[in-house]
Amino acid sequence: MQNVVAAGLGIGPEHPPRIMGVLNVSEESPYDPSVYDDPADAAEYVDEKLVAEGADIVDIGLESANKRFDVLSAEEELDRLGTALETIEHVEGDPVFSIETRYADVADEALSGGFDMVNDICGFADPKMAATCERHDAAVVKMASPPDLKRPGAIERVDDIYDTLASEPLTDKTILDPAFGGWSEEKTLADDRETFHRLGEFRELERPILVSINRKNFLGDVVGRDTEDRLPASLAATSLAVERGADVIRTHDVAETRDAAIIGHAFGRERQ
């Protein structure tokens, strides 16, 4: 199993599960507590909410991935990148900073400006993304996605998700994300349930695994809860995900998720 180092932070089975907290500089993002357009306020949120509660990584989003919104162009993302870069300059703590983008040009600018890793929700649909991250010696999350910059995560069947994540290019510092949730109209609760049941199979790809399950609709469908009442379901799923092999948990609820991940790690089976 290949472990990954991101700006000195070890990620993989030789290390405890890592918590990725979320900050958005996208005004259209639906989760208001994580959305900021002022760098000083954003940095305060990172220090006092994310880092203080145990986030190892801070993932900064430039646009909402919600399919109800139009996809921003690389140029439009670059226009917002200045806010993200100024934010990380104001942060007093020392987390690993991840930029969420589907564009290699944006990743290049972000990594040149102080970011440490990339979270690519389009799974290297931009043919330059892998090479860009390799040039910067940066860790990169490859989310299961068709080779289409406008359709992130629109894969339903687990076998197809597996094959997509296994396909080249893969860098030496690639982390894999099987893309839980409603990324396409065709994806069902049964699809997400099967992906969850088979999560351990993704370890056969010899890469660390990231999961983003925090308060997602498929969990709400199981417990019959709206977003604001799904935290207990998210925490239960987090412990199960870590026990089944997840190395990074992306979340808005850092403190609680950290505890759930620790329990999954402490009482789960030994991971190979």
PDB file of N, CA and C in Angstrom, residues 1-6 11-13 117-120 123-124 129-131 133-134 137-144 164-177 202 205-210 247-248:
ATOM      1  N   MET A   1       0.843  -1.197   0.000  1.00  0.00           N
ATOM      2  CA  MET A   1       0.000   0.000   0.000  1.00  0.00           C
ATOM      3  C   MET A   1       0.877   1.245   0.000  1.00  0.00           C
ATOM      4  N   GLN A   2       0.592   2.151  -0.904  1.00  0.00           N
ATOM      5  CA  GLN A   2       1.410   3.359  -1.040  1.00  0.00           C
ATOM      6  C   GLN A   2       0.872   4.481  -0.165  1.00  0.00           C
ATOM      7  N   ASN A   3       1.704   4.939   0.756  1.00  0.00           N
ATOM      8  CA  ASN A   3       1.342   6.101   1.558  1.00  0.00           C
ATOM      9  C   ASN A   3       1.740   7.369   0.799  1.00  0.00           C
ATOM     10  N   VAL A   4       1.118   8.477   1.151  1.00  0.00           N
ATOM     11  CA  VAL A   4       1.356   9.755   0.491  1.00  0.00           C
ATOM     12  C   VAL A   4       1.770  10.774   1.547  1.00  0.00           C
ATOM     13  N   VAL A   5       2.684  11.650   1.178  1.00  0.00           N
ATOM     14  CA  VAL A   5       3.066  12.760   2.050  1.00  0.00           C
ATOM     15  C   VAL A   5       2.659  14.066   1.375  1.00  0.00           C
ATOM     16  N   ALA A   6       1.868  14.850   2.080  1.00  0.00           N
ATOM     17  CA  ALA A   6       1.420  16.146   1.574  1.00  0.00           C
ATOM     18  C   ALA A   6       1.943  17.226   2.512  1.00  0.00           C
ATOM     19  N   ILE A  11      -0.251  10.407   4.860  1.00  0.00           N
ATOM     20  CA  ILE A  11      -1.622   9.975   4.598  1.00  0.00           C
ATOM     21  C   ILE A  11      -1.577   8.541   4.098  1.00  0.00           C
ATOM     22  N   GLY A  12      -2.329   7.657   4.749  1.00  0.00           N
ATOM     23  CA  GLY A  12      -2.345   6.263   4.348  1.00  0.00           C
ATOM     24  C   GLY A  12      -2.424   5.356   5.558  1.00  0.00           C
ATOM     25  N   PRO A  13      -2.343   4.045   5.366  1.00  0.00           N
ATOM     26  CA  PRO A  13      -2.555   3.090   6.451  1.00  0.00           C
ATOM     27  C   PRO A  13      -1.501   3.136   7.544  1.00  0.00           C
ATOM     28  N   MET A 117      -1.786  20.934  -1.944  1.00  0.00           N
ATOM     29  CA  MET A 117      -2.349  19.795  -2.646  1.00  0.00           C
ATOM     30  C   MET A 117      -3.583  20.224  -3.430  1.00  0.00           C
ATOM     31  N   VAL A 118      -4.094  19.317  -4.241  1.00  0.00           N
ATOM     32  CA  VAL A 118      -5.230  19.595  -5.121  1.00  0.00           C
ATOM     33  C   VAL A 118      -6.313  18.558  -4.874  1.00  0.00           C
ATOM     34  N   ASN A 119      -7.563  19.005  -4.871  1.00  0.00           N
ATOM     35  CA  ASN A 119      -8.722  18.116  -4.800  1.00  0.00           C
ATOM     36  C   ASN A 119      -9.482  18.270  -6.120  1.00  0.00           C
ATOM     37  N   ASP A 120      -9.293  17.307  -7.025  1.00  0.00           N
ATOM     38  CA  ASP A 120      -9.862  17.387  -8.371  1.00  0.00           C
ATOM     39  C   ASP A 120     -11.141  16.566  -8.443  1.00  0.00           C
ATOM     40  N   GLY A 123     -11.625  14.284 -11.579  1.00  0.00           N
ATOM     41  CA  GLY A 123     -10.809  13.103 -11.776  1.00  0.00           C
ATOM     42  C   GLY A 123      -9.871  13.127 -12.953  1.00  0.00           C
ATOM     43  N   PHE A 124      -9.128  14.231 -13.127  1.00  0.00           N
ATOM     44  CA  PHE A 124      -8.147  14.364 -14.198  1.00  0.00           C
ATOM     45  C   PHE A 124      -8.805  14.446 -15.576  1.00  0.00           C
ATOM     46  N   MET A 129      -3.745  17.909 -15.671  1.00  0.00           N
ATOM     47  CA  MET A 129      -3.788  17.967 -14.210  1.00  0.00           C
ATOM     48  C   MET A 129      -2.719  17.095 -13.560  1.00  0.00           C
ATOM     49  N   ALA A 130      -2.614  15.842 -13.961  1.00  0.00           N
ATOM     50  CA  ALA A 130      -1.654  14.945 -13.317  1.00  0.00           C
ATOM     51  C   ALA A 130      -0.228  15.471 -13.456  1.00  0.00           C
ATOM     52  N   ALA A 131       0.131  15.894 -14.653  1.00  0.00           N
ATOM     53  CA  ALA A 131       1.489  16.394 -14.888  1.00  0.00           C
ATOM     54  C   ALA A 131       1.750  17.668 -14.086  1.00  0.00           C
ATOM     55  N   CYS A 133       0.438  18.475 -11.155  1.00  0.00           N
ATOM     56  CA  CYS A 133       0.663  18.110  -9.756  1.00  0.00           C
ATOM     57  C   CYS A 133       2.018  17.436  -9.579  1.00  0.00           C
ATOM     58  N   GLU A 134       2.412  16.616 -10.530  1.00  0.00           N
ATOM     59  CA  GLU A 134       3.734  15.977 -10.455  1.00  0.00           C
ATOM     60  C   GLU A 134       4.843  17.018 -10.498  1.00  0.00           C
ATOM     61  N   ASP A 137       5.280  18.349  -7.246  1.00  0.00           N
ATOM     62  CA  ASP A 137       5.437  17.306  -6.224  1.00  0.00           C
ATOM     63  C   ASP A 137       4.313  17.410  -5.197  1.00  0.00           C
ATOM     64  N   ALA A 138       3.092  17.614  -5.700  1.00  0.00           N
ATOM     65  CA  ALA A 138       1.938  17.843  -4.834  1.00  0.00           C
ATOM     66  C   ALA A 138       1.022  16.624  -4.788  1.00  0.00           C
ATOM     67  N   ALA A 139       0.469  16.355  -3.615  1.00  0.00           N
ATOM     68  CA  ALA A 139      -0.571  15.344  -3.503  1.00  0.00           C
ATOM     69  C   ALA A 139      -1.816  15.823  -4.242  1.00  0.00           C
ATOM     70  N   VAL A 140      -2.580  14.872  -4.779  1.00  0.00           N
ATOM     71  CA  VAL A 140      -3.786  15.234  -5.515  1.00  0.00           C
ATOM     72  C   VAL A 140      -4.852  14.174  -5.300  1.00  0.00           C
ATOM     73  N   VAL A 141      -6.068  14.627  -5.013  1.00  0.00           N
ATOM     74  CA  VAL A 141      -7.213  13.736  -4.887  1.00  0.00           C
ATOM     75  C   VAL A 141      -7.853  13.566  -6.256  1.00  0.00           C
ATOM     76  N   LYS A 142      -7.985  12.328  -6.684  1.00  0.00           N
ATOM     77  CA  LYS A 142      -8.666  12.009  -7.943  1.00  0.00           C
ATOM     78  C   LYS A 142     -10.037  11.437  -7.596  1.00  0.00           C
ATOM     79  N   MET A 143     -11.086  12.232  -7.848  1.00  0.00           N
ATOM     80  CA  MET A 143     -12.435  11.748  -7.604  1.00  0.00           C
ATOM     81  C   MET A 143     -12.938  10.994  -8.820  1.00  0.00           C
ATOM     82  N   ALA A 144     -13.662   9.910  -8.584  1.00  0.00           N
ATOM     83  CA  ALA A 144     -14.210   9.126  -9.686  1.00  0.00           C
ATOM     84  C   ALA A 144     -15.171   9.992 -10.491  1.00  0.00           C
ATOM     85  N   THR A 164     -12.613   3.540 -13.232  1.00  0.00           N
ATOM     86  CA  THR A 164     -12.251   4.934 -13.479  1.00  0.00           C
ATOM     87  C   THR A 164     -11.100   5.362 -12.576  1.00  0.00           C
ATOM     88  N   LEU A 165     -11.169   4.998 -11.320  1.00  0.00           N
ATOM     89  CA  LEU A 165     -10.096   5.361 -10.392  1.00  0.00           C
ATOM     90  C   LEU A 165      -8.797   4.632 -10.717  1.00  0.00           C
ATOM     91  N   ALA A 166      -8.912   3.437 -11.258  1.00  0.00           N
ATOM     92  CA  ALA A 166      -7.714   2.652 -11.581  1.00  0.00           C
ATOM     93  C   ALA A 166      -7.027   3.113 -12.857  1.00  0.00           C
ATOM     94  N   SER A 167      -7.739   3.861 -13.692  1.00  0.00           N
ATOM     95  CA  SER A 167      -7.210   4.240 -15.000  1.00  0.00           C
ATOM     96  C   SER A 167      -6.108   5.285 -14.877  1.00  0.00           C
ATOM     97  N   GLU A 168      -5.177   5.220 -15.793  1.00  0.00           N
ATOM     98  CA  GLU A 168      -4.120   6.221 -15.850  1.00  0.00           C
ATOM     99  C   GLU A 168      -4.687   7.530 -16.406  1.00  0.00           C
ATOM    100  N   PRO A 169      -4.069   8.678 -16.036  1.00  0.00           N
ATOM    101  CA  PRO A 169      -2.840   8.776 -15.242  1.00  0.00           C
ATOM    102  C   PRO A 169      -3.101   8.717 -13.744  1.00  0.00           C
ATOM    103  N   LEU A 170      -2.119   8.184 -13.025  1.00  0.00           N
ATOM    104  CA  LEU A 170      -2.069   8.226 -11.569  1.00  0.00           C
ATOM    105  C   LEU A 170      -0.674   8.694 -11.182  1.00  0.00           C
ATOM    106  N   THR A 171      -0.591   9.672 -10.326  1.00  0.00           N
ATOM    107  CA  THR A 171       0.720  10.133  -9.870  1.00  0.00           C
ATOM    108  C   THR A 171       1.143   9.330  -8.648  1.00  0.00           C
ATOM    109  N   ASP A 172       2.385   9.505  -8.220  1.00  0.00           N
ATOM    110  CA  ASP A 172       2.865   8.828  -7.018  1.00  0.00           C
ATOM    111  C   ASP A 172       2.186   9.353  -5.761  1.00  0.00           C
ATOM    112  N   LYS A 173       1.527  10.514  -5.869  1.00  0.00           N
ATOM    113  CA  LYS A 173       0.877  11.113  -4.702  1.00  0.00           C
ATOM    114  C   LYS A 173      -0.622  11.271  -4.917  1.00  0.00           C
ATOM    115  N   THR A 174      -1.226  10.292  -5.596  1.00  0.00           N
ATOM    116  CA  THR A 174      -2.662  10.338  -5.850  1.00  0.00           C
ATOM    117  C   THR A 174      -3.433   9.686  -4.703  1.00  0.00           C
ATOM    118  N   ILE A 175      -4.494  10.362  -4.277  1.00  0.00           N
ATOM    119  CA  ILE A 175      -5.449   9.865  -3.285  1.00  0.00           C
ATOM    120  C   ILE A 175      -6.767   9.661  -4.019  1.00  0.00           C
ATOM    121  N   LEU A 176      -7.476   8.578  -3.750  1.00  0.00           N
ATOM    122  CA  LEU A 176      -8.670   8.220  -4.518  1.00  0.00           C
ATOM    123  C   LEU A 176      -9.954   8.514  -3.740  1.00  0.00           C
ATOM    124  N   ASP A 177     -10.933   9.078  -4.450  1.00  0.00           N
ATOM    125  CA  ASP A 177     -12.235   9.412  -3.869  1.00  0.00           C
ATOM    126  C   ASP A 177     -13.325   8.747  -4.708  1.00  0.00           C
ATOM    127  N   PHE A 202     -11.423  -0.858  -2.809  1.00  0.00           N
ATOM    128  CA  PHE A 202     -10.644   0.210  -3.425  1.00  0.00           C
ATOM    129  C   PHE A 202      -9.205   0.232  -2.914  1.00  0.00           C
ATOM    130  N   LEU A 205      -6.249  -0.855  -5.078  1.00  0.00           N
ATOM    131  CA  LEU A 205      -5.584   0.070  -6.000  1.00  0.00           C
ATOM    132  C   LEU A 205      -4.311   0.666  -5.394  1.00  0.00           C
ATOM    133  N   GLU A 206      -4.028   0.297  -4.135  1.00  0.00           N
ATOM    134  CA  GLU A 206      -2.760   0.656  -3.501  1.00  0.00           C
ATOM    135  C   GLU A 206      -2.576   2.164  -3.322  1.00  0.00           C
ATOM    136  N   ARG A 207      -3.667   2.870  -3.123  1.00  0.00           N
ATOM    137  CA  ARG A 207      -3.617   4.322  -2.896  1.00  0.00           C
ATOM    138  C   ARG A 207      -4.468   4.672  -1.682  1.00  0.00           C
ATOM    139  N   PRO A 208      -4.135   5.742  -0.969  1.00  0.00           N
ATOM    140  CA  PRO A 208      -5.013   6.197   0.112  1.00  0.00           C
ATOM    141  C   PRO A 208      -6.396   6.565  -0.427  1.00  0.00           C
ATOM    142  N   ILE A 209      -7.393   6.482   0.451  1.00  0.00           N
ATOM    143  CA  ILE A 209      -8.781   6.724   0.063  1.00  0.00           C
ATOM    144  C   ILE A 209      -9.336   7.910   0.851  1.00  0.00           C
ATOM    145  N   LEU A 210      -9.990   8.810   0.139  1.00  0.00           N
ATOM    146  CA  LEU A 210     -10.729   9.916   0.754  1.00  0.00           C
ATOM    147  C   LEU A 210     -12.212   9.675   0.555  1.00  0.00           C
ATOM    148  N   ASP A 247      -8.864   6.815   4.558  1.00  0.00           N
ATOM    149  CA  ASP A 247      -7.696   7.465   5.169  1.00  0.00           C
ATOM    150  C   ASP A 247      -7.911   8.950   5.413  1.00  0.00           C
ATOM    151  N   VAL A 248      -8.805   9.571   4.650  1.00  0.00           N
ATOM    152  CA  VAL A 248      -9.122  10.993   4.800  1.00  0.00           C
ATOM    153  C   VAL A 248     -10.638  11.142   4.796  1.00  0.00           C
TER     154      VAL A 248
END
